Amino acid sequence: MENLLRPLIVVGGSVVLTLVIGWATDFLLRKADERHHDTPLWGLLRRGRIPYQLVLFAALLRGSYDEAQLLESRREGIGQALTLVLIGSTAWLVIRIASAIVETSYSRYAHARAHRDPARVRRVRTQVTLIMRVVSAIVGVVAAASMLLTFPAFRAAGASLLASAGILGIVAGVAAQSTLSNMFAGFQIAFGDMVRIGDTVVVDGEWGTVEEITLTFLTVRTWDERRITMPVSYFTSKPFENWSRGTPQMTGTVFWHVDHTAPVDDMREKLRDILRECPAWDGRAYDLSVTDTTPNTMQVRALVTAKDADDIWTVRVTVRERMVRWLTDEHPYALPRVNTADAATPPAASRNGHRPSQDGVPPQRRFHGSSRPER
């Protein structure tokens, strides 16, 4: 009877204590979150309740397993497994706690500066994201190394591994040259303020928004919901357009090809009316000018402004559509036309003083039927 009760008490007690302590901790965090709505730390810490309970259970069971006297022949293997679970769950918990602290700090910073300096907020967001990835990678490597060191065979081979670390480092550096260059480029992007999460960029002729930045690649979400994944080294070695660098305000252009008789002054007034009815226009400036002419048409350009890249696109398409509709309804003659009639012969006197007839043939050269002109 004792052989049966002892394992039940040890294992069952570990499970019960884990659930009770985990519930009590989660209850306290929930109460703290309800009292402090402006601080998201307590709510974020609740995400770590699963690794927290794993740490508690592995630690309690690892410390009391010898008292259970269960599976004596496999005690070392079970103890090793519990140690591995304890190390892994501890690393998981450390990552969750670090993520909660970093996200809380970033949310406070973003809340205070979101309206005053949005570009700076995006820059800090990019840096925080990369820092968390680095921290997660470091914690994972340390946890994996700690797990390996729990095996006697790896501890015995530690001296030889350290002795050959220099040669292996050189070989790994040569083999992973492109990967390392991308990693250094990722740090350069994060702290060099070249491109940030949320920036509007144009790469390889594609217009989109930076959605994700890692140590090795960068993802751009295009206007049609496609994702372009590019190595971060691209942004340190090739030119690209960043529409969000500096102030997000932008100036856009709209072009029309119209007839030479188009009412430019009326178009200028209509542009003003269209912009006043467009919520995306920021009201800073506008202009309409004739920028070029051809034998058939003239080119009219409108300049409009908006607070960011998304709004400038909305203003441009709105102005283009409504102006063409207005010209079609009010001034159809101003639209470009293609002349399909034959060119008229200019009036000119012939060499002998006769004027050409309507069909362009002089009277003395005209004859009918079989009659011929006199010699």
Short mmCIF file of C-alpha atoms in Angstrom, two decimals:
data_model
loop_
_atom_site.label_atom_id
_atom_site.label_comp_id
_atom_site.label_asym_id
_atom_site.label_seq_id
_atom_site.Cartn_x
_atom_site.Cartn_y
_atom_site.Cartn_z
CA MET A 1 0.00 0.00 0.00
CA GLU A 2 2.85 2.35 0.80
CA ASN A 3 4.47 1.64 -2.55
CA LEU A 4 1.26 2.83 -4.23
CA LEU A 5 0.49 5.84 -2.06
CA ARG A 6 3.99 7.28 -2.11
CA PRO A 7 4.14 7.87 -5.91
CA LEU A 8 0.56 9.19 -5.91
CA ILE A 9 1.33 11.65 -3.14
CA VAL A 10 4.54 12.87 -4.78
CA VAL A 11 3.21 13.17 -8.34
CA GLY A 12 -0.29 14.26 -7.31
CA GLY A 13 1.08 16.79 -4.85
CA SER A 14 3.32 18.28 -7.54
CA VAL A 15 0.38 18.60 -9.92
CA VAL A 16 -1.91 20.13 -7.29
CA LEU A 17 0.71 22.60 -6.09
CA THR A 18 1.45 23.59 -9.68
CA LEU A 19 -2.22 24.25 -10.44
CA VAL A 20 -2.82 26.13 -7.17
CA ILE A 21 0.27 28.34 -7.48
CA GLY A 22 -0.40 28.94 -11.18
CA TRP A 23 -4.05 29.88 -10.52
CA ALA A 24 -3.08 32.20 -7.64
CA THR A 25 -0.43 33.93 -9.75
CA ASP A 26 -2.81 34.36 -12.69
CA PHE A 27 -5.49 35.72 -10.33
CA LEU A 28 -3.09 38.32 -8.92
CA LEU A 29 -1.98 39.36 -12.41
CA ARG A 30 -5.58 39.68 -13.55
CA LYS A 31 -6.46 41.87 -10.58
CA ALA A 32 -3.40 44.04 -11.20
CA ASP A 33 -4.38 44.38 -14.85
CA GLU A 34 -7.89 45.49 -13.89
CA ARG A 35 -6.54 48.15 -11.53
CA HIS A 36 -3.91 49.51 -13.92
CA HIS A 37 -5.49 49.78 -17.37
CA ASP A 38 -2.78 52.15 -18.58
CA THR A 39 -0.04 49.55 -17.98
CA PRO A 40 -0.29 46.48 -20.25
CA LEU A 41 2.54 44.71 -18.40
CA TRP A 42 0.30 42.58 -16.18
CA GLY A 43 -1.87 41.42 -19.04
CA LEU A 44 1.20 40.55 -21.11
CA LEU A 45 2.73 38.60 -18.23
CA ARG A 46 -0.34 36.37 -18.19
CA ARG A 47 0.81 34.99 -21.55
CA GLY A 48 3.59 33.19 -19.71
CA ARG A 49 1.34 31.10 -17.47
CA ILE A 50 1.94 27.88 -19.44
CA PRO A 51 5.78 27.97 -19.26
CA TYR A 52 5.44 29.21 -15.65
CA GLN A 53 3.41 26.13 -14.70
CA LEU A 54 5.83 23.87 -16.58
CA VAL A 55 8.72 25.35 -14.57
CA LEU A 56 6.83 24.80 -11.31
CA PHE A 57 5.85 21.24 -12.15
CA ALA A 58 9.31 20.22 -13.41
CA ALA A 59 11.04 21.80 -10.41
CA LEU A 60 8.68 20.25 -7.83
CA LEU A 61 8.76 16.82 -9.42
CA ARG A 62 12.53 16.94 -9.96
CA GLY A 63 13.12 17.79 -6.29
CA SER A 64 10.72 15.20 -4.88
CA TYR A 65 11.09 12.36 -7.37
CA ASP A 66 13.59 10.49 -5.20
CA GLU A 67 10.95 10.25 -2.47
CA ALA A 68 8.47 8.63 -4.85
CA GLN A 69 10.65 5.51 -5.29
CA LEU A 70 9.06 4.92 -8.67
CA LEU A 71 10.91 3.13 -11.49
CA GLU A 72 14.15 2.88 -9.55
CA SER A 73 15.98 1.34 -12.50
CA ARG A 74 15.21 4.37 -14.70
CA ARG A 75 15.68 7.07 -12.12
CA GLU A 76 18.62 8.68 -13.92
CA GLY A 77 16.81 8.82 -17.26
CA ILE A 78 13.65 10.32 -15.75
CA GLY A 79 15.70 12.83 -13.78
CA GLN A 80 17.53 13.78 -16.98
CA ALA A 81 14.23 14.29 -18.81
CA LEU A 82 12.85 16.45 -16.00
CA THR A 83 16.02 18.55 -16.07
CA LEU A 84 15.67 19.09 -19.81
CA VAL A 85 12.02 20.09 -19.37
CA LEU A 86 13.00 22.50 -16.60
CA ILE A 87 15.70 24.16 -18.73
CA GLY A 88 13.47 24.45 -21.78
CA SER A 89 10.46 25.83 -19.88
CA THR A 90 12.70 28.31 -18.04
CA ALA A 91 14.04 29.64 -21.34
CA TRP A 92 10.47 29.89 -22.65
CA LEU A 93 9.41 31.80 -19.54
CA VAL A 94 12.39 34.18 -19.77
CA ILE A 95 11.50 35.01 -23.38
CA ARG A 96 7.86 35.70 -22.45
CA ILE A 97 8.85 37.95 -19.53
CA ALA A 98 11.38 39.86 -21.64
CA SER A 99 8.80 40.27 -24.42
CA ALA A 100 6.22 41.62 -21.95
CA ILE A 101 8.67 44.16 -20.53
CA VAL A 102 9.85 45.33 -23.96
CA GLU A 103 6.32 45.61 -25.39
CA THR A 104 5.19 47.57 -22.34
CA SER A 105 8.05 50.02 -22.70
CA TYR A 106 7.39 50.41 -26.42
CA SER A 107 3.64 50.94 -25.96
CA ARG A 108 4.27 53.73 -23.45
CA TYR A 109 6.76 55.37 -25.78
CA ALA A 110 4.45 55.04 -28.80
CA HIS A 111 1.47 56.40 -26.88
CA ALA A 112 3.44 59.47 -25.85
CA ARG A 113 4.95 60.22 -29.30
CA ALA A 114 2.49 58.75 -31.81
CA HIS A 115 1.11 62.14 -32.84
CA ARG A 116 4.26 64.23 -32.46
CA ASP A 117 6.85 62.02 -34.17
CA PRO A 118 5.37 58.96 -35.94
CA ALA A 119 8.59 58.35 -37.89
CA ARG A 120 10.54 58.02 -34.64
CA VAL A 121 7.92 55.60 -33.30
CA ARG A 122 8.32 53.36 -36.37
CA ARG A 123 12.07 53.44 -35.96
CA VAL A 124 11.86 52.37 -32.30
CA ARG A 125 9.39 49.65 -33.26
CA THR A 126 11.85 48.25 -35.80
CA GLN A 127 14.69 48.30 -33.28
CA VAL A 128 12.57 46.66 -30.58
CA THR A 129 11.50 43.90 -32.95
CA LEU A 130 15.08 43.06 -33.91
CA ILE A 131 16.29 43.27 -30.32
CA MET A 132 13.63 40.79 -29.22
CA ARG A 133 14.66 38.41 -31.98
CA VAL A 134 18.28 38.66 -30.87
CA VAL A 135 17.32 38.08 -27.22
CA SER A 136 15.20 35.08 -28.17
CA ALA A 137 18.05 33.64 -30.22
CA ILE A 138 20.56 34.14 -27.39
CA VAL A 139 18.26 32.56 -24.79
CA GLY A 140 17.57 29.64 -27.12
CA VAL A 141 21.26 29.03 -27.74
CA VAL A 142 22.07 29.20 -24.02
CA ALA A 143 19.21 26.81 -23.23
CA ALA A 144 20.33 24.35 -25.91
CA ALA A 145 23.93 24.49 -24.65
CA SER A 146 22.73 23.94 -21.07
CA MET A 147 20.74 20.91 -22.18
CA LEU A 148 23.74 19.44 -23.96
CA LEU A 149 25.97 19.98 -20.94
CA THR A 150 23.67 17.80 -18.83
CA PHE A 151 24.89 14.76 -20.79
CA PRO A 152 28.23 13.37 -19.52
CA ALA A 153 29.42 12.56 -23.04
CA PHE A 154 29.14 16.18 -24.12
CA ARG A 155 30.91 17.39 -21.01
CA ALA A 156 33.82 15.07 -21.72
CA ALA A 157 34.01 16.32 -25.30
CA GLY A 158 33.92 19.95 -24.23
CA ALA A 159 37.69 20.33 -24.13
CA SER A 160 38.16 19.07 -27.69
CA LEU A 161 35.28 21.22 -28.92
CA LEU A 162 36.83 24.34 -27.41
CA ALA A 163 40.22 23.46 -28.89
CA SER A 164 38.77 23.21 -32.39
CA ALA A 165 36.45 26.21 -32.00
CA GLY A 166 38.85 28.53 -33.85
CA ILE A 167 39.04 26.34 -36.95
CA LEU A 168 35.32 25.65 -36.92
CA GLY A 169 34.62 29.38 -36.57
CA ILE A 170 36.69 30.17 -39.66
CA VAL A 171 35.02 27.41 -41.68
CA ALA A 172 31.55 28.46 -40.53
CA GLY A 173 32.30 32.10 -41.31
CA VAL A 174 33.34 31.29 -44.86
CA ALA A 175 30.39 28.94 -45.40
CA ALA A 176 27.84 31.39 -44.00
CA GLN A 177 29.27 34.55 -45.52
CA SER A 178 25.97 35.60 -47.14
CA THR A 179 24.01 34.85 -43.97
CA LEU A 180 26.38 36.87 -41.83
CA SER A 181 26.27 39.78 -44.27
CA ASN A 182 22.47 39.75 -44.06
CA MET A 183 22.64 39.73 -40.27
CA PHE A 184 24.98 42.73 -40.18
CA ALA A 185 22.76 44.44 -42.74
CA GLY A 186 19.78 43.81 -40.44
CA PHE A 187 21.55 45.59 -37.57
CA GLN A 188 22.51 48.42 -39.93
CA ILE A 189 18.89 48.85 -41.00
CA ALA A 190 17.62 48.73 -37.42
CA PHE A 191 19.99 51.30 -35.98
CA GLY A 192 20.85 53.27 -39.14
CA ASP A 193 17.25 54.44 -39.69
CA MET A 194 17.28 53.43 -43.37
CA VAL A 195 13.91 51.67 -43.43
CA ARG A 196 11.41 50.94 -40.67
CA ILE A 197 8.34 48.81 -40.13
CA GLY A 198 5.36 50.68 -41.57
CA ASP A 199 7.38 52.70 -44.10
CA THR A 200 6.04 53.09 -47.63
CA VAL A 201 8.74 52.00 -50.09
CA VAL A 202 9.20 51.33 -53.80
CA VAL A 203 11.52 48.40 -54.57
CA ASP A 204 12.02 46.92 -58.03
CA GLY A 205 9.10 49.00 -59.30
CA GLU A 206 6.72 47.62 -56.64
CA TRP A 207 4.96 50.01 -54.25
CA GLY A 208 4.17 48.68 -50.78
CA THR A 209 4.52 48.90 -47.00
CA VAL A 210 7.28 47.29 -44.91
CA GLU A 211 5.49 44.65 -42.87
CA GLU A 212 8.29 42.67 -41.20
CA ILE A 213 12.03 43.06 -40.65
CA THR A 214 14.21 40.23 -39.38
CA LEU A 215 17.95 39.74 -39.15
CA THR A 216 18.07 38.11 -42.57
CA PHE A 217 15.05 39.15 -44.66
CA LEU A 218 12.48 41.90 -45.06
CA THR A 219 8.84 41.57 -46.14
CA VAL A 220 7.02 44.25 -48.16
CA ARG A 221 3.20 44.11 -48.43
CA THR A 222 2.11 45.52 -51.77
CA TRP A 223 -1.13 47.43 -52.45
CA ASP A 224 -2.76 44.28 -53.88
CA GLU A 225 -2.00 42.24 -50.72
CA ARG A 226 1.01 40.39 -52.15
CA ARG A 227 4.13 39.87 -50.03
CA ILE A 228 7.61 40.45 -51.43
CA THR A 229 10.37 38.87 -49.35
CA MET A 230 13.82 40.30 -49.94
CA PRO A 231 17.21 39.89 -48.21
CA VAL A 232 18.01 42.83 -45.97
CA SER A 233 21.33 43.23 -47.75
CA TYR A 234 19.34 44.51 -50.76
CA PHE A 235 18.51 47.71 -48.88
CA THR A 236 22.15 48.36 -48.02
CA SER A 237 23.54 47.73 -51.51
CA LYS A 238 20.88 49.01 -53.96
CA PRO A 239 18.89 52.25 -54.21
CA PHE A 240 15.22 52.24 -53.24
CA GLU A 241 12.51 54.83 -52.62
CA ASN A 242 11.37 55.45 -49.04
CA TRP A 243 8.31 57.68 -49.09
CA SER A 244 8.04 57.76 -45.29
CA ARG A 245 11.54 58.94 -44.45
CA GLY A 246 11.50 62.32 -42.75
CA THR A 247 8.03 63.82 -42.67
CA PRO A 248 5.23 61.63 -44.07
CA GLN A 249 3.69 64.56 -45.99
CA MET A 250 3.78 64.14 -49.75
CA THR A 251 3.10 66.04 -52.98
CA GLY A 252 1.56 64.20 -55.90
CA THR A 253 0.96 64.96 -59.57
CA VAL A 254 -1.95 64.31 -61.92
CA PHE A 255 -1.60 64.69 -65.71
CA TRP A 256 -4.22 65.17 -68.43
CA HIS A 257 -3.88 65.46 -72.21
CA VAL A 258 -6.54 67.86 -73.46
CA ASP A 259 -7.33 69.87 -76.54
CA HIS A 260 -5.75 73.27 -77.08
CA THR A 261 -9.16 74.88 -76.55
CA ALA A 262 -9.52 73.47 -73.01
CA PRO A 263 -10.55 76.08 -70.40
CA VAL A 264 -7.46 76.05 -68.18
CA ASP A 265 -8.77 78.72 -65.80
CA ASP A 266 -12.02 76.84 -65.30
CA MET A 267 -10.04 73.62 -64.73
CA ARG A 268 -8.03 75.40 -62.05
CA GLU A 269 -11.20 76.46 -60.25
CA LYS A 270 -12.69 72.99 -60.60
CA LEU A 271 -9.54 71.49 -59.09
CA ARG A 272 -9.99 73.73 -56.06
CA ASP A 273 -13.62 72.60 -55.67
CA ILE A 274 -12.69 68.93 -56.01
CA LEU A 275 -9.99 69.18 -53.37
CA ARG A 276 -12.26 70.95 -50.92
CA GLU A 277 -14.65 67.99 -51.13
CA CYS A 278 -11.86 65.39 -50.79
CA PRO A 279 -11.19 64.38 -47.14
CA ALA A 280 -7.75 63.02 -48.01
CA TRP A 281 -6.42 66.43 -49.09
CA ASP A 282 -4.52 68.09 -46.24
CA GLY A 283 -5.18 71.64 -47.45
CA ARG A 284 -1.53 72.66 -47.73
CA ALA A 285 -1.25 73.50 -51.42
CA TYR A 286 -2.49 72.84 -54.94
CA ASP A 287 -1.70 74.08 -58.44
CA LEU A 288 -2.62 73.50 -62.09
CA SER A 289 -0.38 74.45 -65.01
CA VAL A 290 0.17 73.66 -68.67
CA THR A 291 3.49 71.82 -68.77
CA ASP A 292 3.78 70.72 -72.41
CA THR A 293 2.16 70.96 -75.84
CA THR A 294 2.05 68.75 -78.91
CA PRO A 295 0.58 69.42 -82.37
CA ASN A 296 -2.67 67.76 -81.27
CA THR A 297 -2.94 68.23 -77.48
CA MET A 298 -1.51 70.05 -74.51
CA GLN A 299 -0.44 68.50 -71.22
CA VAL A 300 -1.96 69.86 -68.02
CA ARG A 301 -0.43 69.00 -64.64
CA ALA A 302 -2.08 69.33 -61.24
CA LEU A 303 -0.06 69.37 -57.98
CA VAL A 304 -1.83 68.16 -54.83
CA THR A 305 -0.69 67.45 -51.27
CA ALA A 306 -1.63 64.95 -48.54
CA LYS A 307 -0.44 63.91 -45.11
CA ASP A 308 0.99 60.51 -46.15
CA ALA A 309 1.49 58.14 -49.06
CA ASP A 310 -1.90 56.43 -48.72
CA ASP A 311 -3.80 59.70 -48.79
CA ILE A 312 -1.84 61.09 -51.74
CA TRP A 313 -2.90 58.08 -53.79
CA THR A 314 -6.54 58.70 -52.85
CA VAL A 315 -6.29 62.39 -53.75
CA ARG A 316 -4.68 61.68 -57.12
CA VAL A 317 -7.23 59.11 -58.28
CA THR A 318 -10.12 61.29 -57.04
CA VAL A 319 -8.88 64.40 -58.86
CA ARG A 320 -8.17 62.48 -62.06
CA GLU A 321 -11.58 60.80 -62.16
CA ARG A 322 -13.70 63.84 -61.27
CA MET A 323 -11.85 66.20 -63.60
CA VAL A 324 -12.32 63.88 -66.59
CA ARG A 325 -16.00 63.48 -65.72
CA TRP A 326 -16.43 67.26 -65.47
CA LEU A 327 -14.72 67.85 -68.82
CA THR A 328 -16.92 65.20 -70.44
CA ASP A 329 -20.13 66.74 -69.09
CA GLU A 330 -19.35 70.47 -69.29
CA HIS A 331 -16.61 70.90 -71.88
CA PRO A 332 -16.55 67.89 -74.25
CA TYR A 333 -14.71 69.92 -76.86
CA ALA A 334 -11.71 70.05 -74.47
CA LEU A 335 -11.10 66.34 -74.71
CA PRO A 336 -8.36 65.21 -77.11
CA ARG A 337 -9.62 64.48 -80.62
CA VAL A 338 -8.20 62.53 -83.53
CA ASN A 339 -8.67 64.26 -86.96
CA THR A 340 -9.75 61.70 -89.54
CA ALA A 341 -10.65 64.18 -92.42
CA ASP A 342 -8.41 64.72 -95.43
CA ALA A 343 -6.22 67.78 -95.37
CA ALA A 344 -7.51 70.68 -97.51
CA THR A 345 -5.36 71.94 -100.37
CA PRO A 346 -4.09 75.43 -99.58
CA PRO A 347 -5.18 78.11 -102.11
CA ALA A 348 -2.27 78.96 -104.37
CA ALA A 349 -1.88 80.22 -107.95
CA SER A 350 -0.47 77.95 -110.64
CA ARG A 351 2.49 78.93 -112.80
CA ASN A 352 0.30 80.27 -115.65
CA GLY A 353 -1.83 82.37 -113.36
CA HIS A 354 -4.92 80.13 -113.19
CA ARG A 355 -6.36 79.32 -109.77
CA PRO A 356 -6.91 75.66 -109.01
CA SER A 357 -10.41 74.30 -109.04
CA GLN A 358 -12.15 72.72 -106.04
CA ASP A 359 -10.66 69.31 -106.69
CA GLY A 360 -7.18 70.76 -107.08
CA VAL A 361 -6.93 70.19 -110.89
CA PRO A 362 -6.43 73.30 -113.10
CA PRO A 363 -9.24 73.95 -115.62
CA GLN A 364 -6.97 73.61 -118.64
CA ARG A 365 -5.98 70.05 -117.55
CA ARG A 366 -9.60 68.88 -117.11
CA PHE A 367 -11.30 66.94 -119.91
CA HIS A 368 -14.40 64.76 -120.18
CA GLY A 369 -15.04 61.59 -122.08
CA SER A 370 -12.75 61.03 -125.09
CA SER A 371 -12.13 64.66 -125.86
CA ARG A 372 -8.57 65.80 -125.42
CA PRO A 373 -7.24 69.24 -124.65
CA GLU A 374 -6.04 71.24 -127.64
CA ARG A 375 -2.35 71.35 -128.29
#
